[in-house]
Amino acid sequence: MAAVAVRPWKLAALAEAIGATLEGDGDIEIRGAAPLDRAGANDVAFLSDPKYRIHLEATQAAAVILSSREAAAWTGMKARLLATNPYAAYAKAANCLYPEPQPPAGIHPTAAVAATARVAPDASIGPNATIGEQAVVGARSIVGAGCVVGEQVIIGDDVRLHPRVVIYPRCVIGDRCVLHSGCVIGADGFGFANESGRWLKIPQIGRVVLHSDVEIGANTTIDRGALDDTIVEEGAKIDNLVQIGHNCVVGAHAAIAGCAGISGSVKIGKYCRIGGAAMIGGHLSIVDGAVVAAATPIFSSIETPGMYSGVYPVQLHRQWQKNAVQLRQLDTLYKRVRTLEKALAGETPVEKSEDKED
Amino acid sequence: MAAVAVRPWKLAALAEAIGATLEGDGDIEIRGAAPLDRAGANDVAFLSDPKYRIHLEATQAAAVILSSREAAAWTGMKARLLATNPYAAYAKAANCLYPEPQPPAGIHPTAAVAATARVAPDASIGPNATIGEQAVVGARSIVGAGCVVGEQVIIGDDVRLHPRVVIYPRCVIGDRCVLHSGCVIGADGFGFANESGRWLKIPQIGRVVLHSDVEIGANTTIDRGALDDTIVEEGAKIDNLVQIGHNCVVGAHAAIAGCAGISGSVKIGKYCRIGGAAMIGGHLSIVDGAVVAAATPIFSSIETPGMYSGVYPVQLHRQWQKNAVQLRQLDTLYKRVRTLEKALAGETPVEKSEDKED
Amino acid sequence: MAAVAVRPWKLAALAEAIGATLEGDGDIEIRGAAPLDRAGANDVAFLSDPKYRIHLEATQAAAVILSSREAAAWTGMKARLLATNPYAAYAKAANCLYPEPQPPAGIHPTAAVAATARVAPDASIGPNATIGEQAVVGARSIVGAGCVVGEQVIIGDDVRLHPRVVIYPRCVIGDRCVLHSGCVIGADGFGFANESGRWLKIPQIGRVVLHSDVEIGANTTIDRGALDDTIVEEGAKIDNLVQIGHNCVVGAHAAIAGCAGISGSVKIGKYCRIGGAAMIGGHLSIVDGAVVAAATPIFSSIETPGMYSGVYPVQLHRQWQKNAVQLRQLDTLYKRVRTLEKALAGETPVEKSEDKED
C-alpha cells in the first residue's frame, strides 16, 4: 500500500511544480506515489528503468511520469507527465506529496541550551537535546531529540539534525544539510605518535566543515582534522556507517555508499561515486568523476576517470579453496609458464618443476 | 570467575525447566554457569563442541549438560543433565539463572512522552527517553535511557530497547524484539536522482517493519523503504554495525554477523547465514538456507543453497605483492597457456609472447 | 589557519615541557601549532616525515621541532627544538598548547543520577546523562551529555566519555580512558543456539573491561563476554566503527584502525597493528607485534610477526572482469600447465583440454 500523501495535489499543479508536460486530465487529485504495478487510482507512478516497462499497460496509476519516448510507445489511457529525466521529475513530485514534517519552532523544556548559545527564534530544539556554549543554530533549522551540539558549533539555515546526532565543538554545518541519527561529526581523528611502544595522542585541533546541501547517513562518523579541517563539499551525499578520516576532502556532489571506509587525508574528487564497503587508503587522491566499485579496496591514487573494481569472485566454498591454493603461488605458476615457453621456443630444456601440490 | 546467578536453582528444577534428564543429586543448588575448566562447585557447565571434552574429567562443575553419548564415555562422578541439543539446553539454563533485569514499570520523570502517545501501564520508559506523538508502547516493553521513539511508531509487547536506540516515525517493532544501543531503525534509504550532476533527494516514504523475536545489534542501521517497507521477518538475528538498505527483506530466522553490508532491495532467504563483513550488492536475492562466508562480497543472486566464499587468501606482504602483479594479468597468462597447448598440439608455432614483467 | 592555542607558551618553557633541546630565542611566545608550509610567526611546526623537508627553508614558523640530523642540514634562522622523536615531541607540544577543555565539576540538573551511584565530587556529569544504580564515577572523570552509564559500571579516574557513549551494566573503564561519541561498550555478544531452525539467545553474562589509557573511537562497539570478560589491555587504541566481538582480548598498546571487524574470542597480541576494514575470524590468535594490512581478511591464526596482506588488486572494471573469469578456474589453469610440463618432458601426450572459455 502506498503511504498516504501528507498533502494532496491536483495533477495539473503537480505537473507545473515538477516542470513536466501534462497529457490528460489535470483535475485528478493525486494523493500518493507508488510503483507502477501497485499504484492506485489516485497515485502517481513513474517509469525510468526500461525493465519496469512491462508494468505500464496494466498500471492503475492516475498518472505516470515518463519520457516522451516511452510515452509514445504506450497505448494506455492514463494521464502522462512527460519529463526528460523522469526519475528526477519523480523526486520532485514525491517531495511535493511528502514534505518532511516540521516540528514546532522553539526550545523543548527538556532541552539544555547554554546561556551563550544563539538559537534562531524559528528553529526547533527537540526534547533532551543539548546545545553548547556559543553554539549557533540558524533559521528554521531542526535539532532533533537527544542531539548534542558542541561548543561554538555553527549550524546554518534549514538544517535538519535527526534525533541523537553529535556534533563536536567548533564544527560547521552548512545550509540545508541533513544529518541522520547517530552520526558523529568531529570526533578526534586517529592520530597517535609512537614513543617506545606507547601511543601518545596527537590533539586533533582542526574541525569538520560541511558545505551546503550535504546529507550524512545514520551512524556515519566524520573525524575532525589534525591541524587542518576535514571538508565535505557542496551537495555530497554520504550513506550510513561510513567512516571518513581526519583531513579528508570529499568533493562536491560526490556520493559514498554505506560501510565505505575513507582513511585519513584522502581527497575524493567532485562527482565521484564510491561503492558500499569500499576502502580507500590514507593520503590518496581520487580524480573527479571516478567510480569505485563496491567492496573494492584502493591503495594507490586514481588519476584517470573510469570504473575501478577489485574483489575476489565468489564461488562455492570448496572450489574457492582449490583456487586459493593456486592463487597463493600464482607467481610460481607464472614462472612455470615462462619456462614452458622458453622450452618450446627451444631456448632451454624443461626441468621438472618442484611442485608441492602434486 | 563466573558471574553470580541472579536467581539460584535446585538442579532438579533446572533440569525440568530445560527439558533435560537428570542423573545425580537434584538437591544441589546451582548458583552460576561457567566453562567446564573454570566452573566451581555450584556452577553448571556444558559440553557441546567435542574439542572441549578434554576438560570433562577434571571439571569442578556441580553438573554438566551434555549428550547421552558424551555422558556414556564420561567416568566422572558429577551430576549430568542429558540433552539431545546440549548447547540449546545450556541456553535455556543460562536464561533461568540470569534473567534480564526488569526496570520498574512507569515513565521516568526526565522522559519526554508526547500527550498523544499510548504507553502500556506496565511498560518502562527510561530516563531522558523521548516518545513521539501517537506512538504506541506495548505491555511490559522497556524503552531504555535516551531512546527516541518517533511519531506513530508501534512497539509490541515484551520488547526491549536498550539505551539510546532511535526508531524513526511510523516504523513497527514486533513482540519480544531486542534492540541494542545505538541502532537506528528507519532512517532514510540512500535514494537520490541525479539531475545534471546534482543529487535530488527521493523521499523515503516506506517504513521498517520488524516481525516478532528479532534481535538487532549495537549501532546497526536499517533504512526505511523508498515506497515499500523494509522487512525483517520473525526470529532473524542481526549483529552489530550491520547496514541494511531500503526495501530489503531479511527472511525468518536468518542470522547476519557484524559489519555486514546489505545494499538496497536485497532479499535474504529464510535461515540464511551471512558472515561478518560480507557485502551483498543491490537488488540481489539469496536463496533460503544459503551461507555466505565472512568478508565475501556478493554481486549476483544465489539460487542454490550452499556455502559461498570469495576472499583473497592472506600472505606475507612481499609474497602478496608478487602474486598481485601476476593476478593483474591473469587473463594474459591464461592466453599464453592456450598458445602453448596449441603449439604442442602442433596447431600453431609458439610466438614469443610480449611480457611486460620480464 | 591554525587553531589558536588554548594556552600560549614561551618557547623555552615549551622546550622544557616536551624534553627538547632549544636552539634560538626562548622568549618567543608560541600561540599555536601548524604545518610547516602554513605556520605563522607564533606557531610551532614539526618535521618528522622527510618528504616534508621541502617546506623547511621557506617556513614562517616561530620554531620547528625536528631531529638534530635534519637540523644540521637546515640553514634557516628559525628557532629549533631538537628531539630524537620529533613526532612524539610534537604530540607533547600540541598537548601543552591545546589541552582538552574541562567542563565544570558537578552534576548537570538535567542529568539522571541514581541514588545509589557514587560520583566523585570533582567529576563532571553532563546534560541529559544517565548514571545507573551503584555505578561509580572516579575523580576528575567527565561523563558527556547524553551518556548512559549502566548499573554497577565502574569508571576510573580522569576518564573522558564524550557525549552519548553507552556503557552496559557491570563493565569497567580504566583510568584515563577516552571514549568517543556513540561507542557502545558491553552490548550482548552475538550468541545464539540453534534449536530446529530457531535461535535461542545465550545470555551474555561476562563484562567488558578496559584497562587504563585505552581510547575507543566514535560508534565503535565492544561486546561483553558470554561467560568470561572481553578485555582491552593498557594503552590500546581503537578507531571509529570497529566491532569487537565477545570474549576478545586486545593486547596492550595494539592499534586497530577504522571499520575493522574482530570476531568473537579473538586474541590480538600486544603492539599489533590492524589496518582499516581488516576482518579477523573467530577464535583466532594474532601474535604480538603482527601487522595486518588494511582490508585484509584473516581466517587462520598468525603465529609469526610480520606484515600480512590479502586484498584483490584493483583494476579498471573491464580488465577485472576478464581476470575474474580466469580466477574462477585458476585450479584448472594450473592443471593445464602441469599437463604441458609433463608433455614437454615426454611423459604424456597433450590432450585437447576442455575449455568453456573458448
PDB file of C-alpha atoms in Angstrom, chain A residues 1-3 33-35 38 46 51-52 85 87-92 94-95 98 100-101 108 110 127-128 145-146 162-164 178-182 213 215 218-219 234-241 253-259 271-273 276-277 293-295 299 311-318 320 324-325 327-335 337-338 340-342 344-345 347, chain B residues 110-112 128-130 146 148 164-166 168 170 181-184 187-203 205-207 219-223 226-229 241-244 259-261 279 283 293 296-300 305-315 319-320 322-323 326-327 329-330 333 336-337 340 343-344 350 352-353 355 357-358:
ATOM      1  CA  MET A   1       0.000   0.000   0.000  1.00  0.00           C
ATOM      2  CA  ALA A   2       1.252   3.467  -0.847  1.00  0.00           C
ATOM      3  CA  ALA A   3       1.794   5.825   2.070  1.00  0.00           C
ATOM      4  CA  ALA A  33       3.152   7.949  -5.095  1.00  0.00           C
ATOM      5  CA  ALA A  34       3.555   4.229  -5.748  1.00  0.00           C
ATOM      6  CA  PRO A  35       5.314   1.737  -8.042  1.00  0.00           C
ATOM      7  CA  ARG A  38       0.871  -1.301  -7.200  1.00  0.00           C
ATOM      8  CA  PHE A  46       6.986   6.777 -12.780  1.00  0.00           C
ATOM      9  CA  LYS A  51      12.867  -3.038 -17.234  1.00  0.00           C
ATOM     10  CA  TYR A  52       9.718  -1.851 -15.479  1.00  0.00           C
ATOM     11  CA  ASN A  85      14.564  12.973 -16.667  1.00  0.00           C
ATOM     12  CA  TYR A  87      13.427   9.905 -12.086  1.00  0.00           C
ATOM     13  CA  ALA A  88      14.374  13.479 -11.208  1.00  0.00           C
ATOM     14  CA  ALA A  89      10.825  14.579 -12.002  1.00  0.00           C
ATOM     15  CA  TYR A  90       9.525  11.836  -9.725  1.00  0.00           C
ATOM     16  CA  ALA A  91      11.849  13.040  -6.964  1.00  0.00           C
ATOM     17  CA  LYS A  92      10.320  16.489  -7.234  1.00  0.00           C
ATOM     18  CA  ALA A  94       7.435  12.939  -4.189  1.00  0.00           C
ATOM     19  CA  ASN A  95       8.833  15.970  -2.383  1.00  0.00           C
ATOM     20  CA  TYR A  98       5.535  14.011   1.107  1.00  0.00           C
ATOM     21  CA  GLU A 100       9.255  16.450   5.637  1.00  0.00           C
ATOM     22  CA  PRO A 101       7.228  17.108   8.781  1.00  0.00           C
ATOM     23  CA  HIS A 108      11.595  21.945  24.219  1.00  0.00           C
ATOM     24  CA  THR A 110      13.695  19.223  28.482  1.00  0.00           C
ATOM     25  CA  PRO A 127      13.431  17.010  23.750  1.00  0.00           C
ATOM     26  CA  ASN A 128      16.566  16.157  25.726  1.00  0.00           C
ATOM     27  CA  ALA A 145      15.601  14.807  20.219  1.00  0.00           C
ATOM     28  CA  GLY A 146      18.750  13.860  22.086  1.00  0.00           C
ATOM     29  CA  HIS A 162      17.592  13.870  13.098  1.00  0.00           C
ATOM     30  CA  PRO A 163      17.477  12.572  16.680  1.00  0.00           C
ATOM     31  CA  ARG A 164      20.697  11.823  18.544  1.00  0.00           C
ATOM     32  CA  VAL A 178      20.557  16.691   6.583  1.00  0.00           C
ATOM     33  CA  LEU A 179      22.250  14.592   9.271  1.00  0.00           C
ATOM     34  CA  HIS A 180      20.756  11.254  10.241  1.00  0.00           C
ATOM     35  CA  SER A 181      20.542   9.713  13.665  1.00  0.00           C
ATOM     36  CA  GLY A 182      23.667   8.532  15.365  1.00  0.00           C
ATOM     37  CA  ASP A 213      23.218  20.560   0.883  1.00  0.00           C
ATOM     38  CA  GLU A 215      23.463  14.613   3.602  1.00  0.00           C
ATOM     39  CA  ALA A 218      22.904   7.135  10.191  1.00  0.00           C
ATOM     40  CA  ASN A 219      25.843   6.230  12.457  1.00  0.00           C
ATOM     41  CA  GLU A 234      28.514  21.145  -1.511  1.00  0.00           C
ATOM     42  CA  GLY A 235      25.888  18.567  -2.353  1.00  0.00           C
ATOM     43  CA  ALA A 236      27.898  15.475  -1.413  1.00  0.00           C
ATOM     44  CA  LYS A 237      25.800  12.571  -0.125  1.00  0.00           C
ATOM     45  CA  ILE A 238      27.181  10.042   2.354  1.00  0.00           C
ATOM     46  CA  ASP A 239      25.303   6.900   3.346  1.00  0.00           C
ATOM     47  CA  ASN A 240      25.139   5.014   6.673  1.00  0.00           C
ATOM     48  CA  LEU A 241      28.047   3.603   8.677  1.00  0.00           C
ATOM     49  CA  HIS A 253      28.292  16.174  -5.416  1.00  0.00           C
ATOM     50  CA  ALA A 254      30.251  13.000  -4.652  1.00  0.00           C
ATOM     51  CA  ALA A 255      28.253  10.005  -3.363  1.00  0.00           C
ATOM     52  CA  ILE A 256      29.652   7.481  -0.885  1.00  0.00           C
ATOM     53  CA  ALA A 257      27.622   4.338  -0.204  1.00  0.00           C
ATOM     54  CA  GLY A 258      27.188   2.520   3.099  1.00  0.00           C
ATOM     55  CA  CYS A 259      30.009   0.888   5.072  1.00  0.00           C
ATOM     56  CA  TYR A 271      31.146  13.785  -8.722  1.00  0.00           C
ATOM     57  CA  CYS A 272      32.984  10.620  -7.618  1.00  0.00           C
ATOM     58  CA  ARG A 273      30.915   7.596  -6.687  1.00  0.00           C
ATOM     59  CA  GLY A 276      29.409   0.323  -0.485  1.00  0.00           C
ATOM     60  CA  ALA A 277      32.091  -1.209   1.731  1.00  0.00           C
ATOM     61  CA  ALA A 293      33.019  -0.438  -7.236  1.00  0.00           C
ATOM     62  CA  ALA A 294      31.515  -1.792  -4.041  1.00  0.00           C
ATOM     63  CA  ALA A 295      33.808  -3.733  -1.691  1.00  0.00           C
ATOM     64  CA  PHE A 299      45.747   1.502  -2.235  1.00  0.00           C
ATOM     65  CA  VAL A 311      37.021  -8.017  -5.473  1.00  0.00           C
ATOM     66  CA  TYR A 312      37.661 -11.730  -5.387  1.00  0.00           C
ATOM     67  CA  PRO A 313      34.924 -13.514  -7.348  1.00  0.00           C
ATOM     68  CA  VAL A 314      32.646 -15.560  -5.143  1.00  0.00           C
ATOM     69  CA  GLN A 315      32.396 -19.344  -5.576  1.00  0.00           C
ATOM     70  CA  LEU A 316      31.181 -22.395  -3.768  1.00  0.00           C
ATOM     71  CA  HIS A 317      33.493 -22.769  -0.805  1.00  0.00           C
ATOM     72  CA  ARG A 318      35.212 -25.993  -1.928  1.00  0.00           C
ATOM     73  CA  TRP A 320      37.296 -21.364  -3.711  1.00  0.00           C
ATOM     74  CA  ALA A 324      43.039 -20.069  -3.245  1.00  0.00           C
ATOM     75  CA  VAL A 325      45.770 -22.705  -3.006  1.00  0.00           C
ATOM     76  CA  LEU A 327      46.478 -18.167  -6.032  1.00  0.00           C
ATOM     77  CA  ARG A 328      48.917 -18.270  -3.155  1.00  0.00           C
ATOM     78  CA  GLN A 329      51.539 -19.480  -5.633  1.00  0.00           C
ATOM     79  CA  LEU A 330      50.412 -17.639  -8.741  1.00  0.00           C
ATOM     80  CA  ASP A 331      53.844 -16.116  -9.164  1.00  0.00           C
ATOM     81  CA  THR A 332      55.275 -19.658  -9.314  1.00  0.00           C
ATOM     82  CA  LEU A 333      52.697 -20.718 -11.888  1.00  0.00           C
ATOM     83  CA  TYR A 334      53.630 -17.716 -13.983  1.00  0.00           C
ATOM     84  CA  LYS A 335      57.325 -18.672 -13.870  1.00  0.00           C
ATOM     85  CA  VAL A 337      54.625 -20.905 -17.971  1.00  0.00           C
ATOM     86  CA  ARG A 338      57.666 -18.799 -18.835  1.00  0.00           C
ATOM     87  CA  LEU A 340      57.495 -23.811 -20.904  1.00  0.00           C
ATOM     88  CA  GLU A 341      57.542 -21.008 -23.432  1.00  0.00           C
ATOM     89  CA  LYS A 342      61.324 -20.869 -23.419  1.00  0.00           C
ATOM     90  CA  LEU A 344      59.091 -24.684 -26.735  1.00  0.00           C
ATOM     91  CA  ALA A 345      60.998 -21.857 -28.328  1.00  0.00           C
ATOM     92  CA  GLU A 347      65.736 -21.795 -25.662  1.00  0.00           C
TER      93      GLU A 347
ATOM     94  CA  THR B 110      13.078  13.017  32.875  1.00  0.00           C
ATOM     95  CA  ALA B 111      11.451  11.233  29.898  1.00  0.00           C
ATOM     96  CA  ALA B 112       9.532  13.300  27.352  1.00  0.00           C
ATOM     97  CA  ASN B 128      15.802  11.096  29.143  1.00  0.00           C
ATOM     98  CA  ALA B 129      13.865   8.959  26.668  1.00  0.00           C
ATOM     99  CA  THR B 130      11.560  10.596  24.120  1.00  0.00           C
ATOM    100  CA  GLY B 146      17.952   8.139  25.974  1.00  0.00           C
ATOM    101  CA  VAL B 148      13.977   8.216  20.804  1.00  0.00           C
ATOM    102  CA  ARG B 164      19.831   5.192  23.095  1.00  0.00           C
ATOM    103  CA  VAL B 165      18.002   3.357  20.327  1.00  0.00           C
ATOM    104  CA  VAL B 166      16.373   5.542  17.679  1.00  0.00           C
ATOM    105  CA  TYR B 168      12.103   6.835  13.084  1.00  0.00           C
ATOM    106  CA  ARG B 170       5.835   5.061  11.584  1.00  0.00           C
ATOM    107  CA  SER B 181      22.143   0.558  21.968  1.00  0.00           C
ATOM    108  CA  GLY B 182      22.807   2.923  19.148  1.00  0.00           C
ATOM    109  CA  CYS B 183      20.901   1.059  16.490  1.00  0.00           C
ATOM    110  CA  VAL B 184      18.901   3.260  14.143  1.00  0.00           C
ATOM    111  CA  ALA B 187      16.473   6.346   8.717  1.00  0.00           C
ATOM    112  CA  ASP B 188      16.060   7.406   5.099  1.00  0.00           C
ATOM    113  CA  GLY B 189      17.344   4.983   2.480  1.00  0.00           C
ATOM    114  CA  PHE B 190      20.138   6.259   0.259  1.00  0.00           C
ATOM    115  CA  GLY B 191      17.991   7.360  -2.638  1.00  0.00           C
ATOM    116  CA  PHE B 192      18.823  10.276  -4.896  1.00  0.00           C
ATOM    117  CA  ALA B 193      18.067  11.134  -8.500  1.00  0.00           C
ATOM    118  CA  ASN B 194      20.840  12.774 -10.446  1.00  0.00           C
ATOM    119  CA  GLU B 195      19.919  15.883 -12.384  1.00  0.00           C
ATOM    120  CA  SER B 196      22.822  17.341 -14.339  1.00  0.00           C
ATOM    121  CA  GLY B 197      25.321  16.360 -11.668  1.00  0.00           C
ATOM    122  CA  ARG B 198      23.369  17.356  -8.575  1.00  0.00           C
ATOM    123  CA  TRP B 199      21.550  14.893  -6.353  1.00  0.00           C
ATOM    124  CA  LEU B 200      17.825  15.288  -5.717  1.00  0.00           C
ATOM    125  CA  LYS B 201      16.575  13.511  -2.623  1.00  0.00           C
ATOM    126  CA  ILE B 202      13.927  10.850  -3.148  1.00  0.00           C
ATOM    127  CA  PRO B 203      11.604  10.971  -0.130  1.00  0.00           C
ATOM    128  CA  ILE B 205       8.094   7.042   2.458  1.00  0.00           C
ATOM    129  CA  GLY B 206       8.150   3.339   3.317  1.00  0.00           C
ATOM    130  CA  ARG B 207       8.706   2.015   6.829  1.00  0.00           C
ATOM    131  CA  ASN B 219      24.895   0.662  16.141  1.00  0.00           C
ATOM    132  CA  THR B 220      23.274  -1.340  13.352  1.00  0.00           C
ATOM    133  CA  THR B 221      21.262   0.700  10.844  1.00  0.00           C
ATOM    134  CA  ILE B 222      18.168  -0.450   8.968  1.00  0.00           C
ATOM    135  CA  ASP B 223      16.818   2.025   6.443  1.00  0.00           C
ATOM    136  CA  ALA B 226      11.599   4.150  -0.532  1.00  0.00           C
ATOM    137  CA  LEU B 227       7.993   3.260  -1.423  1.00  0.00           C
ATOM    138  CA  ASP B 228       7.542  -0.206   0.057  1.00  0.00           C
ATOM    139  CA  ASP B 229       8.671  -1.306   3.529  1.00  0.00           C
ATOM    140  CA  LEU B 241      27.339  -2.400  12.879  1.00  0.00           C
ATOM    141  CA  VAL B 242      25.354  -4.028  10.100  1.00  0.00           C
ATOM    142  CA  GLN B 243      23.845  -1.827   7.391  1.00  0.00           C
ATOM    143  CA  ILE B 244      20.585  -2.937   5.772  1.00  0.00           C
ATOM    144  CA  CYS B 259      29.909  -5.352   9.898  1.00  0.00           C
ATOM    145  CA  ALA B 260      27.948  -6.948   7.049  1.00  0.00           C
ATOM    146  CA  GLY B 261      26.553  -4.560   4.463  1.00  0.00           C
ATOM    147  CA  MET B 279      28.716  -7.386   1.403  1.00  0.00           C
ATOM    148  CA  HIS B 283      18.612  -5.954  -5.909  1.00  0.00           C
ATOM    149  CA  ALA B 293      31.313 -16.690   4.247  1.00  0.00           C
ATOM    150  CA  THR B 296      32.743 -12.214   0.979  1.00  0.00           C
ATOM    151  CA  PRO B 297      31.260  -9.724  -1.488  1.00  0.00           C
ATOM    152  CA  ILE B 298      28.262 -10.997  -3.455  1.00  0.00           C
ATOM    153  CA  PHE B 299      27.446  -9.399  -6.807  1.00  0.00           C
ATOM    154  CA  SER B 300      24.972 -11.859  -8.270  1.00  0.00           C
ATOM    155  CA  PRO B 305      21.892 -23.370  -1.251  1.00  0.00           C
ATOM    156  CA  GLY B 306      25.469 -23.992  -0.166  1.00  0.00           C
ATOM    157  CA  MET B 307      28.370 -22.091   1.329  1.00  0.00           C
ATOM    158  CA  TYR B 308      29.830 -19.337  -0.798  1.00  0.00           C
ATOM    159  CA  SER B 309      33.256 -17.756  -0.334  1.00  0.00           C
ATOM    160  CA  GLY B 310      35.208 -15.064  -2.074  1.00  0.00           C
ATOM    161  CA  VAL B 311      38.190 -13.662  -0.233  1.00  0.00           C
ATOM    162  CA  TYR B 312      41.753 -13.179  -1.336  1.00  0.00           C
ATOM    163  CA  PRO B 313      43.966 -15.530   0.673  1.00  0.00           C
ATOM    164  CA  VAL B 314      46.232 -13.701   3.099  1.00  0.00           C
ATOM    165  CA  GLN B 315      50.022 -13.904   2.756  1.00  0.00           C
ATOM    166  CA  GLN B 319      54.629 -12.588  -1.413  1.00  0.00           C
ATOM    167  CA  TRP B 320      51.253 -10.968  -1.859  1.00  0.00           C
ATOM    168  CA  LYS B 322      54.413 -10.747  -6.329  1.00  0.00           C
ATOM    169  CA  ASN B 323      51.149 -12.596  -6.764  1.00  0.00           C
ATOM    170  CA  GLN B 326      50.512 -11.737 -11.864  1.00  0.00           C
ATOM    171  CA  LEU B 327      46.866 -11.579 -10.866  1.00  0.00           C
ATOM    172  CA  GLN B 329      47.391 -10.046 -15.875  1.00  0.00           C
ATOM    173  CA  LEU B 330      45.860 -13.438 -15.205  1.00  0.00           C
ATOM    174  CA  LEU B 333      48.693 -15.800 -18.522  1.00  0.00           C
ATOM    175  CA  ARG B 336      49.744 -17.857 -23.019  1.00  0.00           C
ATOM    176  CA  VAL B 337      48.830 -21.290 -21.751  1.00  0.00           C
ATOM    177  CA  LEU B 340      51.386 -23.345 -25.577  1.00  0.00           C
ATOM    178  CA  ALA B 343      51.707 -25.266 -30.189  1.00  0.00           C
ATOM    179  CA  LEU B 344      52.227 -28.614 -28.538  1.00  0.00           C
ATOM    180  CA  VAL B 350      54.963 -20.588 -30.493  1.00  0.00           C
ATOM    181  CA  LYS B 352      57.491 -15.020 -28.212  1.00  0.00           C
ATOM    182  CA  SER B 353      54.800 -13.540 -26.034  1.00  0.00           C
ATOM    183  CA  ASP B 355      55.708  -9.792 -21.400  1.00  0.00           C
ATOM    184  CA  GLU B 357      57.172  -8.404 -16.476  1.00  0.00           C
ATOM    185  CA  ASP B 358      60.437  -9.730 -17.947  1.00  0.00           C
TER     186      ASP B 358
END
